[in-house]
Amino acid sequence: MATKRSAADAGLEDRPADDSEMNGEEGAGEEEVLFTPSLLKKTVAGLRQQYEKNQMLRAKFADDPSKYLESELKLDEELLKLKSLSATPNLYPNFVELEGATLLIEILNHENVDVCVDAIDLLSDLTEGSVLEEELQHLPEKELEHPIPSLLLRSLGESGIADTLRTTLSRLLKAEREAIEKKAKEGEGGGEEEVVERQAVYNLFSVIESILESAPSLAPGIGKEGKVIEQLLRRINHAEFDQNSVYASELLAILVQAGEENRKTMVEEKKMELLLRFLSKYRKKEPGSEEEEEVLDNTVDALCALLTSADVQQTFLKVEGLELLLALMEKKKGSRRRALKILDFALTNFAPACSHFVSIYGIRTLSSLFMGKGLSSKKGMEKENEEHALSTLASLFKSLEGAQRERLVAKFFESEYEKMDRLMELWEKYSAAVKKVDVAGIEQTLGEDEDKEEAILLAKMDQGLFCLQLIAVVIGYLLTAEGKATEALHYRAQLHLHQLGQSLNTVALVLVEYAESVGEDGYRASILTIAEELKKKAE
């Protein structure tokens, strides 16, 4: 039951929401008068009456649709009368008080999918972002302090919108799929139904997006049991790409970033396999359109967010996600770049994945990408690719032990130390970039109340400080590895640093700075220990 709230509490009286009138479509020759509280009350009452009558007839004549068909048409007519409510969002409190939101939820569950489609269309208009923002402008200050400031969204949440959206999405996606299949059989003449169903799905996606953005506390309910996420994954796997494919991928990325609870629904292997099935298409091809590329990038972002959960990392490992990444990294440039990004997240703080990656001969492929082979040289992408490659190397050094770590270290001796030289070239590149940050200029432009240290840190991060820190980590692990052979690596590092007027002390200072940002106590201690060893080697 929605929380009741009087119009007087919101400062509303029985008057039009605006002095103007809302015209219909240009050339339609019709005008719709804006709602007043009394007209809204009458309209909601009429809708409720028609809905209850329809439900009664449906129950009484369940086996004879002709007995309730007319009432269904009238229900649809009453529903459409509320379309202009979005032009008067200052009357949303009245709508909530009349339990209109609760009634809409009931109608969304209607057995007739056509009625459900029109209810979704109405809800899409009512929950459009700019309309909800206007609603907030008319609410008292105390309402804005609520976790869900919009009274409409709050009432929808209390009325079970999350559960309803899950079931409705399944219904509409099924209807859309059937309409697409029907068009394929009938040819161009069968397209009208497909257009209607596609628009209905798009409108439902719009409602979900508005709720996730304006009422994020409802996200766990929408993502409950992973049913919506699974439906989105199935929609993304459609053979053709359209705006609904793009929207589905965007919502997937938003949902999995909305909380650990949503991410953990992906521990189910069936769901992860759906996601990997989509990615596996790109072992042999590149995206064929802008829509397809956008869907792919959104899906990659979603997977990266999912892999911040150790439970999901375990599932990814179990369904042979690392094997797929290696296959992708051996193919097209775009596939390599995206696979490298996913790999970074798959190995971060997860030793089992690091060990398995070495066992399937992943170091060889990673080494090639670290050298920049087969990756885009565009400025923005180059920095991103180098960051992911360095982060992956740092994760491997952190987690590997014994013979597997020795195999990783050995890679830096190959081909006359080309990978060690590449590492030091990257050190030079990012060291110079970070040094260019105008610290004095930043301090002068900021006010006394602004955090100068944070502003300087952000400016340095923008220039590649994180890359520089990762390089320092890799240098540190290499030069403190056991065995006399590492002396050759030590010599080459010292030689590069000397040419820059630096020493191992410079690397150690970067490591100490990096350790301050590390949340894991054990790892922070090991980084500081490596820094101390580098200082001794510099003496």
Coordinates of C-alpha atoms in Angstrom, one line a residue:
M1 CA 0.0 0.0 0.0
A2 CA 1.4 3.4 -1.0
T3 CA 2.0 5.9 1.7
K4 CA -0.9 8.4 1.7
R5 CA -0.1 12.0 1.6
S6 CA -2.6 14.9 1.1
A7 CA -2.3 17.5 -1.6
A8 CA -2.3 20.2 1.1
D9 CA 0.9 18.7 2.6
A10 CA 2.6 19.2 -0.7
G11 CA 1.3 22.8 -1.0
L12 CA -1.2 21.8 -3.8
E13 CA -4.7 23.1 -4.3
D14 CA -7.4 22.3 -6.7
R15 CA -6.0 24.2 -9.6
P16 CA -4.3 23.5 -12.9
A17 CA -0.6 22.7 -12.7
D18 CA 0.1 25.4 -15.2
D19 CA -1.8 28.3 -16.9
S20 CA -1.1 26.8 -20.3
E21 CA -2.7 23.9 -22.1
M22 CA -1.1 20.9 -23.6
N23 CA -1.8 20.4 -27.2
G24 CA -2.0 17.0 -28.9
E25 CA 0.1 16.1 -31.9
E26 CA 0.4 18.8 -34.4
G27 CA -2.4 18.6 -36.9
A28 CA -4.5 16.3 -34.7
G29 CA -7.1 19.0 -34.1
E30 CA -7.5 18.0 -30.5
E31 CA -6.5 19.6 -27.2
E32 CA -6.0 18.0 -23.8
V33 CA -6.7 20.1 -20.8
L34 CA -4.0 19.7 -18.1
F35 CA -5.0 17.8 -15.1
T36 CA -6.3 19.4 -12.0
P37 CA -6.5 17.5 -8.7
S38 CA -10.3 17.0 -9.1
L39 CA -9.9 15.8 -12.7
L40 CA -7.1 13.5 -11.7
K41 CA -9.2 12.0 -8.9
K42 CA -12.1 11.4 -11.4
T43 CA -9.8 9.8 -13.9
V44 CA -8.1 7.5 -11.5
A45 CA -11.5 6.4 -10.1
G46 CA -12.7 5.7 -13.6
L47 CA -9.6 3.6 -14.3
R48 CA -10.0 1.7 -11.1
Q49 CA -13.7 1.0 -11.8
Q50 CA -13.0 -0.2 -15.3
Y51 CA -10.1 -2.4 -14.1
E52 CA -12.2 -4.1 -11.4
K53 CA -15.1 -4.6 -13.8
N54 CA -12.7 -6.2 -16.3
Q55 CA -11.2 -8.5 -13.7
M56 CA -14.7 -9.6 -12.6
L57 CA -15.7 -10.4 -16.1
R58 CA -12.5 -12.3 -16.8
A59 CA -13.0 -14.4 -13.7
K60 CA -16.7 -15.0 -14.5
F61 CA -16.2 -15.8 -18.2
A62 CA -12.7 -17.2 -18.2
D63 CA -13.5 -19.6 -21.1
D64 CA -15.3 -17.0 -23.3
P65 CA -13.1 -13.9 -24.2
S66 CA -16.0 -12.3 -26.1
K67 CA -17.7 -11.6 -22.8
Y68 CA -14.9 -9.4 -21.5
L69 CA -13.3 -8.1 -24.7
E70 CA -15.3 -4.8 -24.7
S71 CA -14.4 -4.1 -21.1
E72 CA -10.7 -4.7 -22.0
L73 CA -11.0 -2.0 -24.7
K74 CA -12.6 0.4 -22.3
L75 CA -9.9 -0.3 -19.8
D76 CA -7.3 0.6 -22.4
E77 CA -9.2 3.8 -23.1
E78 CA -9.2 4.8 -19.4
L79 CA -5.5 4.0 -19.1
L80 CA -4.7 6.3 -22.1
K81 CA -6.5 9.2 -20.4
L82 CA -3.6 9.4 -17.9
K83 CA -1.0 10.0 -20.6
S84 CA -1.0 13.7 -20.0
L85 CA -0.3 13.3 -16.3
S86 CA 3.5 13.5 -17.1
A87 CA 2.8 17.2 -18.0
T88 CA 1.8 17.9 -14.4
P89 CA 4.4 16.2 -12.2
N90 CA 3.4 18.6 -9.4
L91 CA 0.3 16.4 -9.1
Y92 CA 2.2 13.2 -8.5
P93 CA 1.6 13.5 -4.7
N94 CA -2.1 13.5 -5.5
F95 CA -1.7 10.5 -7.8
V96 CA 0.1 8.6 -5.0
E97 CA -2.6 9.6 -2.4
L98 CA -5.2 8.2 -4.8
E99 CA -3.2 4.9 -4.8
G100 CA -2.7 5.4 -8.6
A101 CA 0.8 3.9 -8.5
T102 CA -0.5 0.8 -6.8
L103 CA -3.3 0.5 -9.5
L104 CA -0.7 0.8 -12.3
I105 CA 1.3 -2.1 -10.8
E106 CA -1.8 -4.2 -10.8
I107 CA -2.5 -3.3 -14.5
L108 CA 1.1 -4.1 -15.5
N109 CA 0.3 -7.7 -14.4
H110 CA -2.8 -7.8 -16.6
E111 CA -3.2 -11.1 -18.5
N112 CA -3.6 -9.2 -21.8
V113 CA -0.2 -8.2 -23.0
D114 CA -1.6 -5.3 -25.1
V115 CA -3.0 -3.7 -21.9
C116 CA 0.4 -4.3 -20.2
V117 CA 2.1 -2.6 -23.2
D118 CA 0.0 0.5 -22.8
A119 CA 0.6 0.6 -19.0
I120 CA 4.4 0.4 -19.7
D121 CA 4.1 3.2 -22.2
L122 CA 2.3 5.4 -19.6
L123 CA 4.8 4.5 -16.9
S124 CA 7.7 5.3 -19.2
D125 CA 6.3 8.9 -19.7
L126 CA 5.6 9.3 -16.0
T127 CA 9.2 8.2 -14.9
E128 CA 11.1 10.1 -17.6
G129 CA 14.2 11.7 -16.0
S130 CA 13.3 15.4 -16.6
V131 CA 9.8 14.8 -15.4
L132 CA 11.0 13.3 -12.2
E133 CA 13.3 16.2 -11.7
E134 CA 10.4 18.6 -12.1
E135 CA 8.4 16.6 -9.5
L136 CA 11.2 17.1 -7.0
Q137 CA 11.0 20.9 -7.5
H138 CA 7.4 20.9 -6.1
L139 CA 8.1 18.7 -3.0
P140 CA 8.8 19.9 0.6
E141 CA 12.4 19.8 1.8
K142 CA 11.7 16.9 4.2
E143 CA 10.7 14.6 1.3
L144 CA 14.0 15.3 -0.5
E145 CA 15.9 13.8 2.4
H146 CA 14.3 10.4 1.8
P147 CA 16.5 7.8 0.1
I148 CA 13.9 7.8 -2.7
P149 CA 12.9 11.5 -2.9
S150 CA 10.4 10.9 -5.7
L151 CA 7.0 10.2 -4.2
L152 CA 6.0 8.4 -7.4
L153 CA 9.0 6.1 -7.4
R154 CA 8.7 5.5 -3.7
S155 CA 5.1 4.5 -4.0
L156 CA 5.9 2.2 -7.0
G157 CA 8.6 0.6 -4.9
E158 CA 6.3 0.0 -2.0
S159 CA 3.7 -1.5 -4.4
G160 CA 6.2 -4.1 -5.7
I161 CA 7.5 -2.5 -8.9
A162 CA 10.7 -4.5 -8.7
D163 CA 8.9 -7.9 -8.8
T164 CA 6.5 -6.7 -11.5
L165 CA 9.3 -5.4 -13.7
R166 CA 11.0 -8.8 -13.6
T167 CA 7.9 -10.7 -14.7
T168 CA 6.9 -8.0 -17.2
L169 CA 10.3 -8.0 -18.9
S170 CA 10.1 -11.7 -19.5
R171 CA 6.6 -11.4 -21.0
L172 CA 7.6 -8.5 -23.3
L173 CA 10.8 -10.0 -24.5
K174 CA 8.9 -13.2 -25.4
A175 CA 6.3 -11.2 -27.3
E176 CA 9.1 -9.3 -29.1
R177 CA 10.9 -12.5 -30.0
E178 CA 7.7 -14.0 -31.4
A179 CA 6.9 -10.9 -33.4
I180 CA 10.4 -10.9 -34.9
E181 CA 10.0 -14.6 -35.8
K182 CA 6.6 -13.9 -37.3
K183 CA 8.0 -11.1 -39.5
A184 CA 10.8 -13.4 -40.7
K185 CA 8.1 -15.8 -41.9
E186 CA 5.7 -13.3 -43.4
G187 CA 8.2 -10.9 -44.9
E188 CA 7.8 -7.1 -45.0
G189 CA 4.0 -7.4 -44.5
G190 CA 4.4 -8.7 -41.0
G191 CA 6.3 -5.8 -39.5
E192 CA 3.7 -3.8 -37.7
E193 CA 3.4 -6.1 -34.7
E194 CA 7.2 -6.3 -34.5
V195 CA 7.5 -2.5 -34.3
V196 CA 4.9 -2.4 -31.4
E197 CA 6.7 -5.1 -29.4
R198 CA 10.1 -3.5 -29.9
Q199 CA 8.8 -0.2 -28.7
A200 CA 7.2 -1.8 -25.7
V201 CA 10.5 -3.4 -24.7
Y202 CA 12.3 -0.1 -25.3
N203 CA 9.8 1.7 -23.0
L204 CA 10.2 -1.0 -20.3
F205 CA 14.0 -0.5 -20.5
S206 CA 13.4 3.2 -20.1
V207 CA 11.4 2.6 -16.9
I208 CA 14.1 0.3 -15.5
E209 CA 16.8 2.9 -16.2
S210 CA 14.8 5.7 -14.6
I211 CA 14.3 3.7 -11.4
L212 CA 18.0 2.6 -11.3
E213 CA 19.2 6.2 -11.7
S214 CA 16.6 8.0 -9.5
A215 CA 16.0 5.2 -6.9
P216 CA 19.2 3.1 -6.7
S217 CA 18.0 1.5 -3.5
L218 CA 15.5 -0.5 -5.6
A219 CA 18.3 -2.0 -7.7
P220 CA 18.8 -5.1 -5.5
G221 CA 15.1 -5.9 -5.9
I222 CA 15.2 -5.5 -9.7
G223 CA 18.3 -7.7 -9.9
K224 CA 16.9 -10.3 -7.4
E225 CA 17.9 -13.8 -8.2
G226 CA 19.5 -12.5 -11.4
K227 CA 16.4 -13.0 -13.5
V228 CA 16.5 -9.6 -15.1
I229 CA 20.3 -10.0 -15.7
E230 CA 19.6 -13.3 -17.4
Q231 CA 16.9 -11.8 -19.6
L232 CA 19.2 -8.9 -20.6
L233 CA 21.9 -11.4 -21.5
R234 CA 19.5 -13.4 -23.7
R235 CA 18.4 -10.1 -25.4
I236 CA 22.0 -9.2 -26.1
N237 CA 22.5 -12.6 -27.7
H238 CA 19.9 -11.9 -30.4
A239 CA 21.2 -12.4 -33.9
E240 CA 20.6 -8.8 -35.0
F241 CA 21.6 -5.6 -33.2
D242 CA 19.2 -2.7 -32.7
Q243 CA 18.5 0.0 -30.1
N244 CA 17.0 -2.5 -27.7
S245 CA 20.3 -4.5 -27.9
V246 CA 22.2 -1.4 -27.0
Y247 CA 19.7 -0.5 -24.2
A248 CA 19.9 -4.1 -22.8
S249 CA 23.7 -3.9 -22.6
E250 CA 23.6 -0.5 -20.9
L251 CA 21.2 -1.8 -18.3
L252 CA 23.3 -4.9 -17.8
A253 CA 26.3 -2.7 -17.0
I254 CA 24.3 -0.5 -14.7
L255 CA 22.8 -3.4 -12.8
V256 CA 26.0 -5.2 -12.1
Q257 CA 27.7 -2.0 -10.9
A258 CA 24.8 -1.3 -8.6
G259 CA 26.0 -3.6 -5.8
E260 CA 27.6 -6.9 -4.8
E261 CA 24.2 -8.5 -4.4
N262 CA 23.5 -8.2 -8.1
R263 CA 27.0 -9.3 -9.0
K264 CA 26.8 -12.5 -7.0
T265 CA 23.8 -13.6 -9.0
M266 CA 26.3 -14.3 -11.8
V267 CA 28.0 -17.1 -9.9
E268 CA 25.5 -19.4 -11.6
E269 CA 27.4 -21.0 -14.5
K270 CA 24.4 -20.8 -16.8
K271 CA 24.4 -17.0 -16.7
M272 CA 28.1 -16.7 -17.1
E273 CA 28.0 -19.1 -20.1
L274 CA 25.4 -16.8 -21.7
L275 CA 27.8 -13.9 -21.4
L276 CA 30.8 -15.8 -22.7
R277 CA 28.7 -17.2 -25.6
F278 CA 28.2 -13.6 -26.7
L279 CA 31.9 -12.7 -26.4
S280 CA 33.0 -15.9 -28.2
K281 CA 31.4 -14.5 -31.5
Y282 CA 34.4 -12.2 -31.7
R283 CA 37.0 -14.8 -32.1
K284 CA 36.4 -14.7 -35.8
K285 CA 35.0 -11.3 -36.5
E286 CA 34.9 -7.6 -35.5
P287 CA 31.6 -5.7 -34.7
G288 CA 29.7 -5.0 -38.0
S289 CA 27.9 -1.8 -36.9
E290 CA 28.1 1.0 -34.4
E291 CA 25.2 -0.6 -32.4
E292 CA 27.1 -3.9 -32.3
E293 CA 30.3 -2.3 -31.1
E294 CA 28.4 -0.4 -28.4
V295 CA 26.7 -3.6 -27.2
L296 CA 30.1 -5.3 -27.1
D297 CA 31.8 -2.5 -25.2
N298 CA 29.0 -2.3 -22.7
T299 CA 29.0 -6.1 -22.1
V300 CA 32.8 -6.0 -21.6
D301 CA 32.3 -3.2 -19.0
A302 CA 29.7 -5.3 -17.3
L303 CA 31.9 -8.4 -17.2
C304 CA 34.8 -6.3 -15.7
A305 CA 32.4 -5.1 -13.0
L306 CA 31.3 -8.6 -12.3
L307 CA 34.9 -9.8 -11.9
T308 CA 35.4 -7.5 -8.9
S309 CA 33.6 -10.3 -7.0
A310 CA 35.8 -13.2 -6.0
D311 CA 32.8 -15.6 -6.3
V312 CA 32.3 -14.5 -9.9
Q313 CA 36.0 -14.8 -10.7
Q314 CA 35.7 -18.4 -9.5
T315 CA 32.8 -19.1 -11.8
F316 CA 34.6 -17.4 -14.7
L317 CA 37.6 -19.7 -14.1
K318 CA 35.4 -22.7 -13.9
V319 CA 33.6 -22.1 -17.2
E320 CA 36.9 -21.7 -19.0
G321 CA 36.7 -17.9 -19.3
L322 CA 40.5 -17.6 -19.4
E323 CA 40.7 -20.0 -22.3
L324 CA 38.3 -17.8 -24.2
L325 CA 40.3 -14.7 -23.4
L326 CA 43.5 -16.3 -24.8
A327 CA 41.6 -17.2 -28.0
L328 CA 40.4 -13.6 -28.3
M329 CA 43.8 -12.2 -27.7
E330 CA 45.2 -14.2 -30.6
K331 CA 42.7 -12.7 -33.1
K332 CA 41.6 -9.2 -34.2
K333 CA 42.9 -5.9 -32.7
G334 CA 39.6 -5.0 -31.0
S335 CA 39.3 -8.5 -29.5
R336 CA 42.8 -8.3 -28.1
R337 CA 42.2 -5.0 -26.5
R338 CA 38.9 -6.0 -24.9
A339 CA 40.3 -9.4 -23.8
L340 CA 43.3 -7.8 -22.2
K341 CA 41.0 -5.5 -20.2
I342 CA 38.9 -8.4 -19.0
L343 CA 42.0 -10.4 -18.1
D344 CA 43.2 -7.6 -15.9
F345 CA 40.0 -7.9 -13.8
A346 CA 39.9 -11.7 -13.9
L347 CA 43.4 -12.0 -12.3
T348 CA 43.2 -9.1 -9.8
N349 CA 43.6 -10.4 -6.3
F350 CA 42.7 -14.0 -7.4
A351 CA 45.6 -16.4 -7.2
P352 CA 43.8 -19.5 -8.6
A353 CA 43.2 -17.6 -11.9
C354 CA 46.8 -16.4 -12.0
S355 CA 48.1 -19.9 -11.6
H356 CA 45.8 -21.3 -14.2
F357 CA 46.7 -18.6 -16.6
V358 CA 50.3 -19.7 -16.5
S359 CA 49.4 -23.4 -16.8
I360 CA 47.5 -22.7 -20.1
Y361 CA 50.6 -20.9 -21.5
G362 CA 49.1 -17.4 -21.1
I363 CA 52.4 -15.7 -20.3
R364 CA 53.6 -16.0 -23.9
T365 CA 50.5 -14.2 -25.3
L366 CA 50.6 -11.6 -22.5
S367 CA 54.2 -10.9 -23.2
S368 CA 53.4 -10.1 -26.9
L369 CA 50.7 -7.7 -25.9
F370 CA 53.0 -6.1 -23.3
M371 CA 55.4 -5.4 -26.1
G372 CA 52.5 -3.6 -27.9
K373 CA 52.2 -6.1 -30.7
G374 CA 48.8 -6.3 -32.3
L375 CA 47.3 -3.5 -30.2
S376 CA 46.0 0.0 -31.3
S377 CA 48.6 2.7 -31.1
K378 CA 46.0 5.5 -30.8
K379 CA 47.0 7.8 -27.9
G380 CA 44.0 7.2 -25.6
M381 CA 43.9 3.4 -26.2
E382 CA 47.6 3.1 -25.9
K383 CA 47.6 4.3 -22.3
E384 CA 44.6 2.0 -21.5
N385 CA 46.3 -1.0 -23.1
E386 CA 49.6 -0.4 -21.3
E387 CA 47.8 0.0 -17.9
H388 CA 45.9 -3.3 -18.3
A389 CA 49.1 -5.1 -19.4
L390 CA 51.1 -3.7 -16.5
S391 CA 48.3 -4.4 -14.0
T392 CA 48.0 -8.0 -15.2
L393 CA 51.8 -8.4 -14.8
A394 CA 51.6 -6.9 -11.3
S395 CA 48.8 -9.3 -10.3
L396 CA 50.8 -12.3 -11.6
F397 CA 54.0 -11.3 -9.6
K398 CA 51.8 -10.8 -6.5
S399 CA 50.1 -14.2 -6.7
L400 CA 52.6 -16.6 -8.4
E401 CA 55.0 -18.7 -6.4
G402 CA 57.9 -21.1 -7.0
A403 CA 58.4 -22.4 -10.6
Q404 CA 55.5 -20.4 -12.0
R405 CA 57.0 -17.1 -10.8
E406 CA 60.4 -18.2 -12.1
R407 CA 58.8 -18.7 -15.6
L408 CA 57.4 -15.2 -15.5
V409 CA 60.8 -13.7 -14.5
A410 CA 62.5 -15.7 -17.2
K411 CA 60.4 -13.9 -19.8
F412 CA 62.3 -10.7 -19.1
F413 CA 65.6 -12.4 -20.1
E414 CA 64.4 -13.5 -23.5
S415 CA 65.4 -11.8 -26.8
E416 CA 68.3 -9.9 -25.3
Y417 CA 66.2 -8.5 -22.4
E418 CA 63.6 -6.8 -24.8
K419 CA 60.8 -7.0 -22.2
M420 CA 63.1 -5.4 -19.5
D421 CA 64.0 -2.7 -21.9
R422 CA 60.3 -2.2 -22.8
L423 CA 59.5 -1.9 -19.0
M424 CA 62.2 0.8 -18.6
E425 CA 61.0 2.7 -21.7
L426 CA 57.5 2.8 -20.1
W427 CA 59.1 4.0 -16.9
E428 CA 60.7 6.8 -18.8
K429 CA 57.5 7.7 -20.6
Y430 CA 55.3 7.9 -17.5
S431 CA 57.9 9.3 -15.3
A432 CA 58.2 12.3 -17.7
A433 CA 54.4 12.6 -18.0
V434 CA 53.8 12.8 -14.3
K435 CA 56.7 15.2 -13.8
K436 CA 55.0 17.6 -16.2
V437 CA 52.1 18.2 -13.9
D438 CA 52.1 21.8 -12.9
V439 CA 51.8 21.5 -9.1
A440 CA 52.3 25.2 -8.4
G441 CA 49.7 26.1 -11.0
I442 CA 47.1 23.8 -9.4
E443 CA 47.8 25.2 -6.0
Q444 CA 47.3 28.7 -7.2
T445 CA 44.0 28.1 -8.9
L446 CA 42.4 26.3 -5.9
G447 CA 40.6 28.1 -3.1
E448 CA 41.5 27.7 0.6
D449 CA 38.7 25.2 1.2
E450 CA 39.6 23.0 -1.7
D451 CA 41.7 19.8 -1.2
K452 CA 45.0 20.7 -3.0
E453 CA 46.6 17.3 -2.4
E454 CA 43.6 15.5 -4.0
A455 CA 43.6 17.8 -7.0
I456 CA 47.3 17.3 -7.5
L457 CA 46.9 13.5 -7.2
L458 CA 44.1 13.5 -9.7
A459 CA 46.1 15.5 -12.2
K460 CA 49.0 13.0 -11.8
M461 CA 46.7 10.1 -12.2
D462 CA 45.4 11.6 -15.4
Q463 CA 49.0 11.8 -16.7
G464 CA 49.7 8.1 -15.8
L465 CA 50.8 7.9 -12.2
F466 CA 49.0 4.6 -11.7
C467 CA 50.9 3.1 -14.7
L468 CA 54.2 4.5 -13.2
Q469 CA 53.3 2.8 -9.9
L470 CA 52.6 -0.5 -11.6
I471 CA 55.9 -0.3 -13.4
A472 CA 57.6 0.3 -10.1
V473 CA 55.9 -2.8 -8.7
V474 CA 57.1 -5.0 -11.6
I475 CA 60.6 -3.6 -11.4
G476 CA 60.6 -4.2 -7.7
Y477 CA 59.6 -7.9 -8.0
L478 CA 62.1 -8.5 -10.8
L479 CA 65.1 -7.0 -9.0
T480 CA 64.3 -8.7 -5.7
A481 CA 63.8 -12.1 -7.3
E482 CA 66.1 -14.9 -6.1
G483 CA 69.1 -16.0 -8.1
K484 CA 72.2 -14.4 -9.5
A485 CA 70.8 -14.2 -13.0
T486 CA 68.7 -11.2 -11.9
E487 CA 71.9 -9.2 -11.6
A488 CA 71.7 -8.7 -15.3
L489 CA 68.2 -7.2 -15.0
H490 CA 69.5 -5.0 -12.1
Y491 CA 72.3 -3.7 -14.4
R492 CA 69.9 -2.8 -17.3
A493 CA 67.5 -1.1 -14.9
Q494 CA 70.3 0.9 -13.3
L495 CA 71.6 1.9 -16.8
H496 CA 68.3 3.3 -17.9
L497 CA 67.7 5.1 -14.6
H498 CA 71.2 6.6 -14.7
Q499 CA 70.5 8.0 -18.2
L500 CA 67.4 9.7 -16.7
G501 CA 69.4 11.1 -13.8
Q502 CA 67.5 8.7 -11.5
S503 CA 68.3 5.7 -9.4
L504 CA 66.6 2.7 -7.7
N505 CA 65.8 5.2 -4.9
T506 CA 63.4 6.9 -7.3
V507 CA 61.6 3.6 -7.9
A508 CA 61.5 3.0 -4.2
L509 CA 59.9 6.3 -3.5
V510 CA 57.1 5.6 -6.1
L511 CA 56.6 2.2 -4.3
V512 CA 56.2 3.9 -0.9
E513 CA 53.7 6.3 -2.4
Y514 CA 51.8 3.4 -4.0
A515 CA 51.7 1.4 -0.7
E516 CA 49.8 4.2 0.9
S517 CA 46.9 3.5 -1.4
V518 CA 46.9 -0.3 -1.0
G519 CA 44.1 -1.5 1.2
E520 CA 45.3 -5.0 1.8
D521 CA 47.7 -5.1 4.8
G522 CA 49.8 -8.1 3.7
Y523 CA 50.3 -6.7 0.2
R524 CA 51.1 -3.2 1.5
A525 CA 53.8 -4.7 3.8
S526 CA 55.4 -6.7 0.9
I527 CA 55.5 -3.6 -1.3
L528 CA 57.2 -1.6 1.5
T529 CA 59.7 -4.5 2.0
I530 CA 60.5 -4.4 -1.7
A531 CA 61.0 -0.7 -1.5
E532 CA 63.5 -1.1 1.3
E533 CA 65.4 -3.7 -0.6
L534 CA 65.6 -1.4 -3.7
K535 CA 67.0 1.3 -1.5
K536 CA 69.8 -1.0 -0.3
K537 CA 70.6 -2.0 -3.9
A538 CA 70.9 1.7 -4.7
E539 CA 73.6 2.2 -2.1

